[in-house]
PDB file of C-alpha atoms and ligand atoms in Angstrom:
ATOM      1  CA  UNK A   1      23.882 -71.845  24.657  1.00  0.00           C
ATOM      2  CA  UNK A   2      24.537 -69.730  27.827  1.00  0.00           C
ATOM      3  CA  UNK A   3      28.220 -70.574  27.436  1.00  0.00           C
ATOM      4  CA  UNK A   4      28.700 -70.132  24.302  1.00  0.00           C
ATOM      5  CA  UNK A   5      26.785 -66.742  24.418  1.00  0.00           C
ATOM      6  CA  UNK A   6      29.502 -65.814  27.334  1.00  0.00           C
ATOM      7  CA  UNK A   7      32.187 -66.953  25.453  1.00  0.00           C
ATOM      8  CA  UNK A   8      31.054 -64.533  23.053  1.00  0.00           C
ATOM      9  CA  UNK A   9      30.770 -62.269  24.698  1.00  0.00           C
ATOM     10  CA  UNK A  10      34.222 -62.724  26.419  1.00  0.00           C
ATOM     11  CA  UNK A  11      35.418 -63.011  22.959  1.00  0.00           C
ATOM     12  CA  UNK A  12      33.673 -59.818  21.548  1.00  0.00           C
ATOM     13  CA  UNK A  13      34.761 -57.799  24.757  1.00  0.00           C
ATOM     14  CA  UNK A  14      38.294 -58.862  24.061  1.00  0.00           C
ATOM     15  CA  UNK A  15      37.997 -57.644  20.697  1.00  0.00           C
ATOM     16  CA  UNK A  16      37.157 -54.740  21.439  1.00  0.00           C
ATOM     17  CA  UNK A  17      40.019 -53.783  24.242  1.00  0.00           C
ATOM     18  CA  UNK A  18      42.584 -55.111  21.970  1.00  0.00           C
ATOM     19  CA  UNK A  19      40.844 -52.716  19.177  1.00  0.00           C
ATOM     20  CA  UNK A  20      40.800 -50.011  21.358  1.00  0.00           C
ATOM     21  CA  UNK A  21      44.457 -50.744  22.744  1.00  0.00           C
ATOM     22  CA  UNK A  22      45.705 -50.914  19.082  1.00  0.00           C
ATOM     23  CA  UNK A  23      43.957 -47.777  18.293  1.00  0.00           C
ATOM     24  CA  UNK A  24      45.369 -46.093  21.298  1.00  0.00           C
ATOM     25  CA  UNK A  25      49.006 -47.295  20.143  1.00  0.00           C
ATOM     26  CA  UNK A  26      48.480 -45.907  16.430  1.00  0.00           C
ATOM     27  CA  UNK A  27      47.711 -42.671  17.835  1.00  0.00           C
ATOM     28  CA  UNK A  28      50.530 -42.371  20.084  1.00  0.00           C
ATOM     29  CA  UNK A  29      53.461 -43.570  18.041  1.00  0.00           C
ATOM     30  CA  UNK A  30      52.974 -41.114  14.695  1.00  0.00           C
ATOM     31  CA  UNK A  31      53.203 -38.503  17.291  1.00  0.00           C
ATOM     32  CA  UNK A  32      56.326 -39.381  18.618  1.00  0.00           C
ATOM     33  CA  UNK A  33      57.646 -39.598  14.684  1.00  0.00           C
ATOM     34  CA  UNK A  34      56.227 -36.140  13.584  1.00  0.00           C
ATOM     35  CA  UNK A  35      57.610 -34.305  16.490  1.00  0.00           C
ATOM     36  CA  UNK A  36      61.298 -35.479  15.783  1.00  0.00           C
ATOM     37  CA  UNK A  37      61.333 -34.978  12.348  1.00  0.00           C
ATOM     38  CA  UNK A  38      57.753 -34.852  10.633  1.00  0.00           C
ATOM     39  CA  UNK A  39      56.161 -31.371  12.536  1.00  0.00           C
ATOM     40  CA  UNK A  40      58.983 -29.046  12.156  1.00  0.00           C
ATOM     41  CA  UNK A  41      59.477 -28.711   8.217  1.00  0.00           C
ATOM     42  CA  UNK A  42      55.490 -28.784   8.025  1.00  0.00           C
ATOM     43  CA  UNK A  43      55.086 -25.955  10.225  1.00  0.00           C
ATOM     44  CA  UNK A  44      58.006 -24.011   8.534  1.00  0.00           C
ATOM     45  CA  UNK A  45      56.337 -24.979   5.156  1.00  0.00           C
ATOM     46  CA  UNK A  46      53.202 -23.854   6.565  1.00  0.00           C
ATOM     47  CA  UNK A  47      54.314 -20.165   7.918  1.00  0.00           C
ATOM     48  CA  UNK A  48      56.377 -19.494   5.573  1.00  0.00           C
ATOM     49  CA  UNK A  49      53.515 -19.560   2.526  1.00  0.00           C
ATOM     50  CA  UNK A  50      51.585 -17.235   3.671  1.00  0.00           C
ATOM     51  CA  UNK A  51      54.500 -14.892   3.806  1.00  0.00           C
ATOM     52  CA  UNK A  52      55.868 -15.392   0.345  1.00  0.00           C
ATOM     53  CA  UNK A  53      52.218 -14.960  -1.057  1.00  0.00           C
ATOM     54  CA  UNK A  54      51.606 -11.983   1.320  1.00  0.00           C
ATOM     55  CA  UNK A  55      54.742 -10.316   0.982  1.00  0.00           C
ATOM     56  CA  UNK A  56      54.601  -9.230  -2.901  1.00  0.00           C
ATOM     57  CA  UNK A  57      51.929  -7.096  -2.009  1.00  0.00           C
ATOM     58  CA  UNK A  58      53.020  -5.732   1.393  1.00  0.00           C
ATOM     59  CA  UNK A  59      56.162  -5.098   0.133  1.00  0.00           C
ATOM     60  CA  UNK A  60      58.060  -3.429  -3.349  1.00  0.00           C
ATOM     61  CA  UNK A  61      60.725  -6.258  -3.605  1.00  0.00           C
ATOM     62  CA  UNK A  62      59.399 -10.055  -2.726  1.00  0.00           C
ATOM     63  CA  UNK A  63      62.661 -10.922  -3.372  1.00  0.00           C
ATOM     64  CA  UNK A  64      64.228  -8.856  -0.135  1.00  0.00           C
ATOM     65  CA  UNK A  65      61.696 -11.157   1.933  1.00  0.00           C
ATOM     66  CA  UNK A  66      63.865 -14.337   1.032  1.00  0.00           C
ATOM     67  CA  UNK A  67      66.888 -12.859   1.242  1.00  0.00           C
ATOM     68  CA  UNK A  68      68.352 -14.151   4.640  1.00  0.00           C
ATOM     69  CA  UNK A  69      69.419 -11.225   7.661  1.00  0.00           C
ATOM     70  CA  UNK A  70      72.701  -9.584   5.661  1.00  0.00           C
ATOM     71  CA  UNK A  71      75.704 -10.017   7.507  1.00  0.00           C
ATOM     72  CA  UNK A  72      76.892  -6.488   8.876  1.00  0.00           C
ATOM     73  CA  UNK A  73      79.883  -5.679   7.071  1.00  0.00           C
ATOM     74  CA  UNK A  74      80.232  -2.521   9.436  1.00  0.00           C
ATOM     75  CA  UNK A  75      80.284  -4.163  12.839  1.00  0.00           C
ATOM     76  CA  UNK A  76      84.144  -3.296  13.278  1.00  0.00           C
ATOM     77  CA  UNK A  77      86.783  -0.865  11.589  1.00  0.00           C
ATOM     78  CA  UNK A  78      88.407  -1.948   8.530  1.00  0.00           C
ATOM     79  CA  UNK A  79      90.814   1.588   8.760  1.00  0.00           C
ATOM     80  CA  UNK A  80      91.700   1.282  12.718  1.00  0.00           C
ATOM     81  CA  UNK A  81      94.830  -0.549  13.202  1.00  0.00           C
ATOM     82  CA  UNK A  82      93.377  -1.769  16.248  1.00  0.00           C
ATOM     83  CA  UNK A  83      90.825  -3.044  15.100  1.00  0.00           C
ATOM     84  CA  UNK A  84      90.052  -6.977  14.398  1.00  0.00           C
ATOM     85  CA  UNK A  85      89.095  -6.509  10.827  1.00  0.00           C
ATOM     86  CA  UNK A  86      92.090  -3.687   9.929  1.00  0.00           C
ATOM     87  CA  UNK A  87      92.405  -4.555   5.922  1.00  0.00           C
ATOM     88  CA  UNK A  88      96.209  -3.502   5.673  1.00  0.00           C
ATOM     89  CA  UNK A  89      97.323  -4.275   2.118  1.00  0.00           C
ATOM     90  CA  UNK A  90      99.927  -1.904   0.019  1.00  0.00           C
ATOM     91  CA  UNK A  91      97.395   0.630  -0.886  1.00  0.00           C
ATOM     92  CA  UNK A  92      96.001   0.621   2.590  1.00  0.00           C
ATOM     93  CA  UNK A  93      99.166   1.686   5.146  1.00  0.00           C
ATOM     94  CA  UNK A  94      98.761   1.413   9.007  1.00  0.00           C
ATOM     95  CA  UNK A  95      97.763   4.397  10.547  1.00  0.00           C
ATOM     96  CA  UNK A  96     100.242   5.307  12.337  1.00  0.00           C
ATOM     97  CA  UNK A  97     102.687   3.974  10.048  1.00  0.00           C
ATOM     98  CA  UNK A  98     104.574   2.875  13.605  1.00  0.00           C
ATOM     99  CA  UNK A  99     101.642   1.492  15.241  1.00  0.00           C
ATOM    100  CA  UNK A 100     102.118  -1.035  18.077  1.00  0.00           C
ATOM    101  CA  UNK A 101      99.706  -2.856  19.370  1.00  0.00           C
ATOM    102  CA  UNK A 102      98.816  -2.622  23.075  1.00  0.00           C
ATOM    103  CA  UNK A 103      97.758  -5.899  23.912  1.00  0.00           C
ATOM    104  CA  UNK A 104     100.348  -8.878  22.974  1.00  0.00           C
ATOM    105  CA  UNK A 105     100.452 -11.936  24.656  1.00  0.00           C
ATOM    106  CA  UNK A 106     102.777 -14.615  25.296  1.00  0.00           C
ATOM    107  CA  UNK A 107     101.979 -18.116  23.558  1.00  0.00           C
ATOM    108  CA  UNK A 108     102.635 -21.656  25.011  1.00  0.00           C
ATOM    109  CA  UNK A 109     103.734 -22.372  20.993  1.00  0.00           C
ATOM    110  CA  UNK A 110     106.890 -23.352  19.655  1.00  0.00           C
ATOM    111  CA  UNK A 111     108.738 -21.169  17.126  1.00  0.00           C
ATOM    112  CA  UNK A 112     111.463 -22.115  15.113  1.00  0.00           C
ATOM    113  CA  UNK A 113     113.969 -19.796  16.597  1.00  0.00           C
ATOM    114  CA  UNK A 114     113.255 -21.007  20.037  1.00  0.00           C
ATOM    115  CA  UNK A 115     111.742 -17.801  21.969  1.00  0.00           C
ATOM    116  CA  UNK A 116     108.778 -17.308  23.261  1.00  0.00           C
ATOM    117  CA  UNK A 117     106.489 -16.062  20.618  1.00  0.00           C
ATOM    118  CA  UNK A 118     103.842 -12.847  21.281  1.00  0.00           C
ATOM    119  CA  UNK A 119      99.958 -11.898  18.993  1.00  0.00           C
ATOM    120  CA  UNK A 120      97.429  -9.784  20.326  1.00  0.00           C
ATOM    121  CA  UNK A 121      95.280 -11.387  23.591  1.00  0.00           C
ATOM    122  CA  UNK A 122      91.803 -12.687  21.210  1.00  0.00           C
ATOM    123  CA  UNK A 123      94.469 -14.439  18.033  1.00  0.00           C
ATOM    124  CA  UNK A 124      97.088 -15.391  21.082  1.00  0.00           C
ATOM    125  CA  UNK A 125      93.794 -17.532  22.726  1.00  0.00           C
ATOM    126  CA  UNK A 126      92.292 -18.374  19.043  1.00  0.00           C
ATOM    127  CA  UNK A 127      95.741 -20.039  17.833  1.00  0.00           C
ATOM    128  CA  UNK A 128      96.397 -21.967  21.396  1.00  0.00           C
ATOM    129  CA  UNK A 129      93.011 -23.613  21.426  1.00  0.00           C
ATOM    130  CA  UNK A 130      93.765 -24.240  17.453  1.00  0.00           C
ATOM    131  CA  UNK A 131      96.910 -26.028  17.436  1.00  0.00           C
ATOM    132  CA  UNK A 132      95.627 -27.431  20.868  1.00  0.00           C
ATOM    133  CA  UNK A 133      93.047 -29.030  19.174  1.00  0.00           C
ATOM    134  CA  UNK A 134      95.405 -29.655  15.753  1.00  0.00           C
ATOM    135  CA  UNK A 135      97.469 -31.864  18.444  1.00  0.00           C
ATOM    136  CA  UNK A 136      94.420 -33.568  19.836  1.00  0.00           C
ATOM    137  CA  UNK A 137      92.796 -34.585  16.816  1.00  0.00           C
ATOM    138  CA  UNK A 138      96.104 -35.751  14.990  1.00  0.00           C
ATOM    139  CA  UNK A 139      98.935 -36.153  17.512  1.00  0.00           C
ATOM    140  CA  UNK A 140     100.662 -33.902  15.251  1.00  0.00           C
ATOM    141  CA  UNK A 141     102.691 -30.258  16.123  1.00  0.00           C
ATOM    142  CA  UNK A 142     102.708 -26.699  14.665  1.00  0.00           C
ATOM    143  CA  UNK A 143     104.768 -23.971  15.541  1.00  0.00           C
ATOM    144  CA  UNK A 144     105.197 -20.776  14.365  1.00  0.00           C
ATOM    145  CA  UNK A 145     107.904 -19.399  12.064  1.00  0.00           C
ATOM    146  CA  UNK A 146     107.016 -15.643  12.021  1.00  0.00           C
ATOM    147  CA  UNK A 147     104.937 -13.724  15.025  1.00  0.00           C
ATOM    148  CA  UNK A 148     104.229 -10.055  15.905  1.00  0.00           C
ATOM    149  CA  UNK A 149     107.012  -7.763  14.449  1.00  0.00           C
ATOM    150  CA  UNK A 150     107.163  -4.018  15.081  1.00  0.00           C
ATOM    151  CA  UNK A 151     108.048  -1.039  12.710  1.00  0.00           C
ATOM    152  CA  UNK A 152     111.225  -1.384  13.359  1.00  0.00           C
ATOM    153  CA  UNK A 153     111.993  -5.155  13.112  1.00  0.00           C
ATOM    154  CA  UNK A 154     109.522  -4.901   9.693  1.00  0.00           C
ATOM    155  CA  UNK A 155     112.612  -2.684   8.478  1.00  0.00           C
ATOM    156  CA  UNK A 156     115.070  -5.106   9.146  1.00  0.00           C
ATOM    157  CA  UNK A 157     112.869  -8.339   7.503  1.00  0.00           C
ATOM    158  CA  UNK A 158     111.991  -5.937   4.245  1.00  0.00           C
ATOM    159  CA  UNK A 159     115.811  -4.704   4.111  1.00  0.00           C
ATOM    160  CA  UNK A 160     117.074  -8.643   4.298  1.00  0.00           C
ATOM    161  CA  UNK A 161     114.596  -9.756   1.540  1.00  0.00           C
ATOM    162  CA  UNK A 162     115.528  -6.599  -0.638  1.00  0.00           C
ATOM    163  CA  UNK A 163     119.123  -7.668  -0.489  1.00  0.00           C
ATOM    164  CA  UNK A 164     118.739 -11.178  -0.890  1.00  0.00           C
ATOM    165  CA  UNK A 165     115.960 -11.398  -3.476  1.00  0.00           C
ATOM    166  CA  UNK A 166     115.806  -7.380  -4.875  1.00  0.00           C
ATOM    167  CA  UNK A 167     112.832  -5.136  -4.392  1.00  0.00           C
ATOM    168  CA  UNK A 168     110.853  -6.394  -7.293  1.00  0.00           C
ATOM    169  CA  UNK A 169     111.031 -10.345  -5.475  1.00  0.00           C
ATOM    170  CA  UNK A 170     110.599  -8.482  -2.111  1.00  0.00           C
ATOM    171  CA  UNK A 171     107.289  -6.822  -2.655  1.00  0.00           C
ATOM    172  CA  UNK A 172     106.319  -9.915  -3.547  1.00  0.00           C
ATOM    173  CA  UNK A 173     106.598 -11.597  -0.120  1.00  0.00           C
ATOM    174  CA  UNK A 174     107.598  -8.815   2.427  1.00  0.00           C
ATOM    175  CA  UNK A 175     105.649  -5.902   2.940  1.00  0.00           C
ATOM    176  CA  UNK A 176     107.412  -2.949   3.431  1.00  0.00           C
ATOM    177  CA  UNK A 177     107.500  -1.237   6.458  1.00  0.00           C
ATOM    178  CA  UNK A 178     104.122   0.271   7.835  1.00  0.00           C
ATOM    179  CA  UNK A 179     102.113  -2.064   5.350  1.00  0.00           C
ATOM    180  CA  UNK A 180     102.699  -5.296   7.483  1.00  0.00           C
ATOM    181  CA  UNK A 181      99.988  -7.032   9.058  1.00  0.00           C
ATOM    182  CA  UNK A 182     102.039  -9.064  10.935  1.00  0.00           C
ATOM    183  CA  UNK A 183     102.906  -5.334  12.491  1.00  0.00           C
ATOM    184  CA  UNK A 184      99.178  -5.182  13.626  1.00  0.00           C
ATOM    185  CA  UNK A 185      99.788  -8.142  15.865  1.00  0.00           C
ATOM    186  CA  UNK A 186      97.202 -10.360  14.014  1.00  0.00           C
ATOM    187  CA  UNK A 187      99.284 -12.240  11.724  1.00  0.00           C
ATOM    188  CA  UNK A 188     101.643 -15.286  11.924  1.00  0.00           C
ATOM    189  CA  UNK A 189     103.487 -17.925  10.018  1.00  0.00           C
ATOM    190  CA  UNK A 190     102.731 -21.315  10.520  1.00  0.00           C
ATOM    191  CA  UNK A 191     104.588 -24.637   9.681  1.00  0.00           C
ATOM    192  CA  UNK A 192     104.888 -27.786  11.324  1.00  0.00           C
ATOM    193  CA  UNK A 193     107.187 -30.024  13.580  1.00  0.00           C
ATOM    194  CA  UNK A 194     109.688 -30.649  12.436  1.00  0.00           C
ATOM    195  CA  UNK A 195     109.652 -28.173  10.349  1.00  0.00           C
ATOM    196  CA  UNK A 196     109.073 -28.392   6.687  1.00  0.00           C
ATOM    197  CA  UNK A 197     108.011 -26.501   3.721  1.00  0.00           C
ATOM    198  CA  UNK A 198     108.887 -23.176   6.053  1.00  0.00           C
ATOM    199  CA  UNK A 199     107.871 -20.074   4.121  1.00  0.00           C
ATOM    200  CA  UNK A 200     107.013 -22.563   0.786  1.00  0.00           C
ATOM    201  CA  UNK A 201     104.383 -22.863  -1.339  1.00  0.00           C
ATOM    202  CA  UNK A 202     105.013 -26.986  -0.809  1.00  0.00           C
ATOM    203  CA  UNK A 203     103.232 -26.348   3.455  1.00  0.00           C
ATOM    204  CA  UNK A 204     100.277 -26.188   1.137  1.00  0.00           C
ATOM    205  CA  UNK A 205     100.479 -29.784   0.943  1.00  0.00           C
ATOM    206  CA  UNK A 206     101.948 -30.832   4.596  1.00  0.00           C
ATOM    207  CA  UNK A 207      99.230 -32.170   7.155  1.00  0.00           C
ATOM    208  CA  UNK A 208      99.446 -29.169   8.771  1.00  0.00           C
ATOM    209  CA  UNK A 209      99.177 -26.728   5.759  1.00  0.00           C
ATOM    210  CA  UNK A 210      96.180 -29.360   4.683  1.00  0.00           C
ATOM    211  CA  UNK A 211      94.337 -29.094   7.852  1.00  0.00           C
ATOM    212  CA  UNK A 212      94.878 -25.375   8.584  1.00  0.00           C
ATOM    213  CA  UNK A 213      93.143 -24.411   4.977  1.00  0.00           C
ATOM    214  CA  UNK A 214      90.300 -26.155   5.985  1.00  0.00           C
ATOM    215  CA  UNK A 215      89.798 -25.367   9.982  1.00  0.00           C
ATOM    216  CA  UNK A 216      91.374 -22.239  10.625  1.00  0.00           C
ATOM    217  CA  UNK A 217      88.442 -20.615  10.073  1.00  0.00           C
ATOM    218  CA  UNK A 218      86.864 -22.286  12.869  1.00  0.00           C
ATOM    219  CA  UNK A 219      89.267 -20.208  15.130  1.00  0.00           C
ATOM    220  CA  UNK A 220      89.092 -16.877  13.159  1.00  0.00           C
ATOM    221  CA  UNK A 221      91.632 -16.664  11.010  1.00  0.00           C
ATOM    222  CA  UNK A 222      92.102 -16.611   7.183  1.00  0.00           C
ATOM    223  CA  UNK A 223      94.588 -17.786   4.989  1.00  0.00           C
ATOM    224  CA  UNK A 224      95.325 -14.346   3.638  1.00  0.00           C
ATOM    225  CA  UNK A 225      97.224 -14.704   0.473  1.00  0.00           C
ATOM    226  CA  UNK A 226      95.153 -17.656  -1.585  1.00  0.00           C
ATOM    227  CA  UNK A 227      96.512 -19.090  -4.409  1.00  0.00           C
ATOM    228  CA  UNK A 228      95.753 -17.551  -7.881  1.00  0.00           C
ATOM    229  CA  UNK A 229      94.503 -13.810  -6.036  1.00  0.00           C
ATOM    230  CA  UNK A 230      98.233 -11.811  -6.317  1.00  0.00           C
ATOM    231  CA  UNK A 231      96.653  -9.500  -8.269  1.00  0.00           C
ATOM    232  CA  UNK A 232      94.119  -8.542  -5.503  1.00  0.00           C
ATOM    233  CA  UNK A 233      96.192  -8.825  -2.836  1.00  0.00           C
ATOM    234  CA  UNK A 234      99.682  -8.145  -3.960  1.00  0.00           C
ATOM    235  CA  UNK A 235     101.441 -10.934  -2.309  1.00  0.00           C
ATOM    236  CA  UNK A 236     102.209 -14.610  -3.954  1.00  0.00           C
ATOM    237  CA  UNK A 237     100.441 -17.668  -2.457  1.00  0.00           C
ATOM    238  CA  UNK A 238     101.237 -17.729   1.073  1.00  0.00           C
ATOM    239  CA  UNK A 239      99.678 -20.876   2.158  1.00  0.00           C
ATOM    240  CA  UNK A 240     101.491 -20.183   5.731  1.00  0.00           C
ATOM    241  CA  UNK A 241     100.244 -16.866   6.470  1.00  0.00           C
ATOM    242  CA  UNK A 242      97.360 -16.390   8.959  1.00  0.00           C
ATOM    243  CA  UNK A 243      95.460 -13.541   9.619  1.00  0.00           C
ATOM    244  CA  UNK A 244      93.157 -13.285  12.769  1.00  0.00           C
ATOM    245  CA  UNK A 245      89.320 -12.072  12.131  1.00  0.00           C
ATOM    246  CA  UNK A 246      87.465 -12.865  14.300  1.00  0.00           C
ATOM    247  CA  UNK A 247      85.194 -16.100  14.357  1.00  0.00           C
ATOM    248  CA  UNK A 248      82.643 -14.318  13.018  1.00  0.00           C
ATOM    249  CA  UNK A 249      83.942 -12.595   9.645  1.00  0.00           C
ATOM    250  CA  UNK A 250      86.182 -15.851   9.401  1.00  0.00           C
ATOM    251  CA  UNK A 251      82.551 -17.932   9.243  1.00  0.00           C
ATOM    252  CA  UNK A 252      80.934 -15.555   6.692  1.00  0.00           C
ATOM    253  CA  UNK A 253      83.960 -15.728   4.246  1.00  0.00           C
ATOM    254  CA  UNK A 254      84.288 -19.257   4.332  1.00  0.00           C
ATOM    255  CA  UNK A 255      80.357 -19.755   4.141  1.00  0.00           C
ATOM    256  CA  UNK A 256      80.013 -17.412   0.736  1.00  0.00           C
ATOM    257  CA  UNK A 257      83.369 -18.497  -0.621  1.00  0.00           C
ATOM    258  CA  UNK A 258      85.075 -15.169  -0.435  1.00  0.00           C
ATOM    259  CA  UNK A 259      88.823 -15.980   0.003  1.00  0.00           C
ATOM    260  CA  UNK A 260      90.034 -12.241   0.054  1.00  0.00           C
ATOM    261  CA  UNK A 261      89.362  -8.609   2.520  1.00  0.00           C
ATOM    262  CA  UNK A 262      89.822  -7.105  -0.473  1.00  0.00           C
ATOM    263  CA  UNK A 263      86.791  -9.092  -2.297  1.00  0.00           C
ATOM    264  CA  UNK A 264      84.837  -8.862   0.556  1.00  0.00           C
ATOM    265  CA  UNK A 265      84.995  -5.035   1.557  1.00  0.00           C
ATOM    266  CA  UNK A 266      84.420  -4.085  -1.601  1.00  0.00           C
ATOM    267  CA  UNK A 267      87.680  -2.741  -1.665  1.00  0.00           C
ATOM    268  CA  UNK A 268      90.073  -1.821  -4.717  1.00  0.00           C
ATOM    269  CA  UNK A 269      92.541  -4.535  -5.797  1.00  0.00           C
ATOM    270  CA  UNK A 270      96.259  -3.751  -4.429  1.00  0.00           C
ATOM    271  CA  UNK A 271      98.515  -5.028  -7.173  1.00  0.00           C
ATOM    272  CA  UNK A 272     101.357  -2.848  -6.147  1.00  0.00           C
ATOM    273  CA  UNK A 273     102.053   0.091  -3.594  1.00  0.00           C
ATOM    274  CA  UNK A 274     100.395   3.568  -5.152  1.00  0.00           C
TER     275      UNK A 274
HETATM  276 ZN1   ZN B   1     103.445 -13.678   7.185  1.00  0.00          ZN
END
């Protein structure tokens, strides 16, 4: 009787640690769940009831409350030639119409005529690092076809296209002088090694015209003359034309799906020069 009564007892006891170390593991592991995944959308859910149900009240427009912080659309000049965000279209001339930009920079980048090629210092560093990484990612090359021109080599480009093409063809892919943003030292041409589809709607379609439409932005720059927009912007499809932003303004128009400056400043359409 004695030992079965200890072996009980034994038996009972035992029970009871493994019951207590079972308990003790239930309690832990959930805990270890809800932290990595389970706790943050509950408290989120949680704090952000009592502000939708508080907030008609405390304020006229409930709506303003959900709204996420608005991007500031006056961070930087959109007039200033120097200025990352210039919007230089043909109703919109640099001011000066000669402006030169004070700080270019040499670019480890080939160019299709061989020399060195110059931007200004924040799109020389953005377009290293992204054809850096272009090369990384695909062991593929592009170089750059057009770079920083001044007034006076803008005169020269527009001239040659006017006498090849005529003015009417010309407007359509050279901006006259003054109106050029690769004259602002934020714009370039782009096409790969070896070169094909230079200056044609086709570099769409080319790895590198493929991978630039979609990553570019990453770097700050916009593919400034989208497909189907001529009428905003003035200029035919040039899926080989970038235009330095910024990172930031880059982001935002990818993220809402704005494709133009024009769209996005609220600016008028710039069909043709006034
Ligand atoms: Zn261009």
């Amino acid at each position: 009787m004695i030992r079965r009564r200890r072996i009980l007892v034994i038996a009972g006891a035992a029970v009871v640690v493994i019951a207590l170390v079972a308990g003790l593991i239930a309690a832990l592991a959930p805990k270890g769940d809800d932290t990595a995944s389970g706790t943050p959308s509950a408290s989120s859910s949680l704090s952000a009831k009592p502000s939708r149900s508080a907030s008609p009240s405390a304020t006229p427009s409930p709506s303003e409350s959900l709204t996420p912080p608005g991007f500031d659309k006056t961070q930087f000049s959109i007039d200033d030639p120097a200025s990352i965000w210039v919007v230089s279209d043909k109703l919109r001339p640099l001011n000066p119409v000669d402006y030169a930009p004070a700080d270019l920079k040499a670019m480890p980048i080939p160019t299709t005529w061989g020399a060195v090629p110059y931007l200004r210092q924040p799109a020389a560093d953005a377009l290293t690092a992204m054809t850096q990484q272009y090369t990384a990612e695909t062991g593929l090359s592009i170089q750059i076809q057009s770079d920083y021109r001044s007034y006076a080599s803008q005169v020269k480009v527009y001239n040659g296209w006017v006498a090849s093409k005529g003015q009417a063809a010309a407007d359509l892919t050279s901006a006259r002088p003054g109106f050029s943003e690769h004259q602002t030292g934020l714009a370039v041409d782009l096409v790969g090694v070896p070169a094909k589809c230079g200056l044609n709607a086709c570099f769409a379609d080319t790895p590198q015209g493929l991978w630039l439409a979609s990553n570019a932005y990453k770097w700050g720059f916009i593919l400034r003359y989208p497909q189907g927009l001529t009428p905003v912007t003035g200029f035919e499809f040039e899926p080989w034309h970038y235009r330095y932003v910024g990172v930031e303004l880059a982001t935002e128009m990818h993220d809402t799906g704005v494709q133009t400056l024009e769209q996005f400043f609220g600016l008028p359409a710039a069909p043709d020069y006034a």
